[in-house]
JSON list of C-alpha atoms in Angstrom, two decimals:
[
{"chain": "A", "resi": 1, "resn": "UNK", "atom": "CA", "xyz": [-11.47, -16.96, 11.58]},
{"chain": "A", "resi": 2, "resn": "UNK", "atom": "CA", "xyz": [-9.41, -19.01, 13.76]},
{"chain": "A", "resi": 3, "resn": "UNK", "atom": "CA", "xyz": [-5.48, -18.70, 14.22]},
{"chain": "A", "resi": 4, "resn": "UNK", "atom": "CA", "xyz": [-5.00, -21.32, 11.48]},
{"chain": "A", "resi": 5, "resn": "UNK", "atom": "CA", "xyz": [-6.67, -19.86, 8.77]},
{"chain": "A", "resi": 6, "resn": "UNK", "atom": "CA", "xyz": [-4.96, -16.40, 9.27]},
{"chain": "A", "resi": 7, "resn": "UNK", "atom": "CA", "xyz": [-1.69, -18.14, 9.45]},
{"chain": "A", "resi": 8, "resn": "UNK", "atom": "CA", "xyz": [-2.97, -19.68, 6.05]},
{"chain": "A", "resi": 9, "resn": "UNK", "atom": "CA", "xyz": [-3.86, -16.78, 4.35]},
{"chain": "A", "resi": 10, "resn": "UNK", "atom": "CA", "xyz": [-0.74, -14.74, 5.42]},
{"chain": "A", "resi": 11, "resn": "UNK", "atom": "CA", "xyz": [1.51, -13.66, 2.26]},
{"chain": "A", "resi": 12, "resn": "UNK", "atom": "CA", "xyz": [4.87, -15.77, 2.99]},
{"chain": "A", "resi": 13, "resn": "UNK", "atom": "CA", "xyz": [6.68, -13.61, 0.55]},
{"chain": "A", "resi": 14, "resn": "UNK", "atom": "CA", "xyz": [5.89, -10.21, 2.09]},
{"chain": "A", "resi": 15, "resn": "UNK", "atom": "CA", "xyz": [8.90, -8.22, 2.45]},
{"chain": "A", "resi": 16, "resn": "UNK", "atom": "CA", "xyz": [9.73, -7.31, 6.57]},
{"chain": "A", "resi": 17, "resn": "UNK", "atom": "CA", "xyz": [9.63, -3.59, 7.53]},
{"chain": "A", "resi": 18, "resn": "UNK", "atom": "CA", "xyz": [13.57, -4.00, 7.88]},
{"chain": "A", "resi": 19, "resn": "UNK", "atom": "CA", "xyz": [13.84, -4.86, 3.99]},
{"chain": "A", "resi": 20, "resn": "UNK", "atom": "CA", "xyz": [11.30, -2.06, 3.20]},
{"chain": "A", "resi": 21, "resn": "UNK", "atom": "CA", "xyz": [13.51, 0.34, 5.23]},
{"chain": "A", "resi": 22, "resn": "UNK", "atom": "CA", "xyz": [16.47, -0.14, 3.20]},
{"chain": "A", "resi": 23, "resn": "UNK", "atom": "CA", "xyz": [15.30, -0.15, 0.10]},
{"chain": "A", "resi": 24, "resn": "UNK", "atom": "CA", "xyz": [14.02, 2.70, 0.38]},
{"chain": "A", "resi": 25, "resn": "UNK", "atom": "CA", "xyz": [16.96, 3.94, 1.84]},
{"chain": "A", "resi": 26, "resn": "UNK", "atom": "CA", "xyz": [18.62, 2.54, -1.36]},
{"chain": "A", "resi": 27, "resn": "UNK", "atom": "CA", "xyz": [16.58, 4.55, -3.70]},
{"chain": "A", "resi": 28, "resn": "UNK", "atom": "CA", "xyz": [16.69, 7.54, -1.50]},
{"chain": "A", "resi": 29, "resn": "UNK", "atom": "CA", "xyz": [20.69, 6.99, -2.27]},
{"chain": "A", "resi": 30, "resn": "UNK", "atom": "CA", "xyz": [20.28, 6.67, -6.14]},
{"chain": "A", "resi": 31, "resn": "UNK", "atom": "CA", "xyz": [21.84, 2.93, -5.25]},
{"chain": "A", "resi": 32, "resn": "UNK", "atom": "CA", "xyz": [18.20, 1.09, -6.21]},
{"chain": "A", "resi": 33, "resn": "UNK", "atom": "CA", "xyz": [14.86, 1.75, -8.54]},
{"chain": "A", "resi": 34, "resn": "UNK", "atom": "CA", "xyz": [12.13, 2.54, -6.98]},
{"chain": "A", "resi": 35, "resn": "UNK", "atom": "CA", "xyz": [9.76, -0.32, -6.82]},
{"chain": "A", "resi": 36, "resn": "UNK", "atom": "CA", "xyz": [6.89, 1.69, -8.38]},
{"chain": "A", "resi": 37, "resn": "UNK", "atom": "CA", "xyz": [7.02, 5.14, -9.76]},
{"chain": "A", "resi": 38, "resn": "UNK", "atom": "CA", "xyz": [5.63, 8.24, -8.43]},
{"chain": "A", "resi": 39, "resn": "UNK", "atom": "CA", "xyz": [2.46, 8.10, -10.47]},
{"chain": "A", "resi": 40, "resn": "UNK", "atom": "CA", "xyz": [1.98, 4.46, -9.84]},
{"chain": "A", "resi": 41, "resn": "UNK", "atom": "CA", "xyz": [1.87, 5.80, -5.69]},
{"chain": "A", "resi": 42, "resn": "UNK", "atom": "CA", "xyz": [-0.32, 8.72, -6.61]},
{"chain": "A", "resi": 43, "resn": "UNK", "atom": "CA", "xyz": [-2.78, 6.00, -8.28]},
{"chain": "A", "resi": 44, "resn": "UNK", "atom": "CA", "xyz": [-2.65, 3.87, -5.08]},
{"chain": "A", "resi": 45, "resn": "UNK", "atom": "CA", "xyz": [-2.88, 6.75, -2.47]},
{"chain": "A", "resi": 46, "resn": "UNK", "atom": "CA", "xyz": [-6.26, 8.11, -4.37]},
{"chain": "A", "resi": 47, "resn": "UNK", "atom": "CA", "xyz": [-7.65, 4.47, -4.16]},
{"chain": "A", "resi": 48, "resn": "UNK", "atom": "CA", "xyz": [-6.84, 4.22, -0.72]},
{"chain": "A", "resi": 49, "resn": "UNK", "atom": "CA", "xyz": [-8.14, 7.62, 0.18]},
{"chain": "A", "resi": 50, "resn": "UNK", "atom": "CA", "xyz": [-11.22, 7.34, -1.50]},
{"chain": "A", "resi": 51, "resn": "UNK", "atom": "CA", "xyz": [-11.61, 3.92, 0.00]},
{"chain": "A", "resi": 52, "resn": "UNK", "atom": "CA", "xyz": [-11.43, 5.07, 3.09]},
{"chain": "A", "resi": 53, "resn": "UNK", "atom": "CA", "xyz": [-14.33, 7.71, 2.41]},
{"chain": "A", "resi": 54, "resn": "UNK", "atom": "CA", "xyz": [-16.70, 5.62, 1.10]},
{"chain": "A", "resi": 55, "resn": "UNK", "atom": "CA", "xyz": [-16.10, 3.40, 4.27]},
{"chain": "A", "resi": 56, "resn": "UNK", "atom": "CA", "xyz": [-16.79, 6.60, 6.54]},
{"chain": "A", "resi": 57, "resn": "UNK", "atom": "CA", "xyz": [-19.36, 7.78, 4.62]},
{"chain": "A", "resi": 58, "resn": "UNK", "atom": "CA", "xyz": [-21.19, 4.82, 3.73]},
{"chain": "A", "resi": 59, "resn": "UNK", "atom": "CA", "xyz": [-21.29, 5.97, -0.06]},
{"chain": "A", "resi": 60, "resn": "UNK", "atom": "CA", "xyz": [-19.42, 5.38, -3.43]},
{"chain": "A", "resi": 61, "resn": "UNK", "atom": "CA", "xyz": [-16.73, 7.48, -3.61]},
{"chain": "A", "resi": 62, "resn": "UNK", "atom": "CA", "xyz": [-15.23, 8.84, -7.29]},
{"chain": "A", "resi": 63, "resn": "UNK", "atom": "CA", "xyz": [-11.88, 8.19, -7.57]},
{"chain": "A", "resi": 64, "resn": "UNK", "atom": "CA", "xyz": [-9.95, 11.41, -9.26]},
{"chain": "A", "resi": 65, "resn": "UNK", "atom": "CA", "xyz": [-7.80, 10.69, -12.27]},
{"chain": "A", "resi": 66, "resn": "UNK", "atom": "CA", "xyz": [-4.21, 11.73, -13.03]}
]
């Protein structure tokens, strides 16, 4: 892919590790929601784990359930 295309493809309305840092700080506060809850993170983490596994191991990988 050339420089274009990435540039392209980029997701314009990604938040910036700034904003991520203080909303989180915000929650941590009680001042803000969390964005997802804790469940909802488990979920994610579990996919991303057991995406990474299959990747090493070359294999499907089960994903646990909650």
């Amino acid at each position: 892919a050339t420089m274009n295309s990435a540039k392209r493809t980029r997701n314009a309305s990604a938040p910036t590790l700034p904003e991520v840092l203080k909303d989180l700080r915000d929650t941590a506060c009680g001042d803000a929601v969390p964005p997802v809850t804790a469940r909802e993170g488990l979920r994610t983490m579990e996919l991303v784990e057991a995406s990474y596994r299959s990747n090493l191991d070359r294999r499907a990988v089960a994903i646990k359930s909650l």
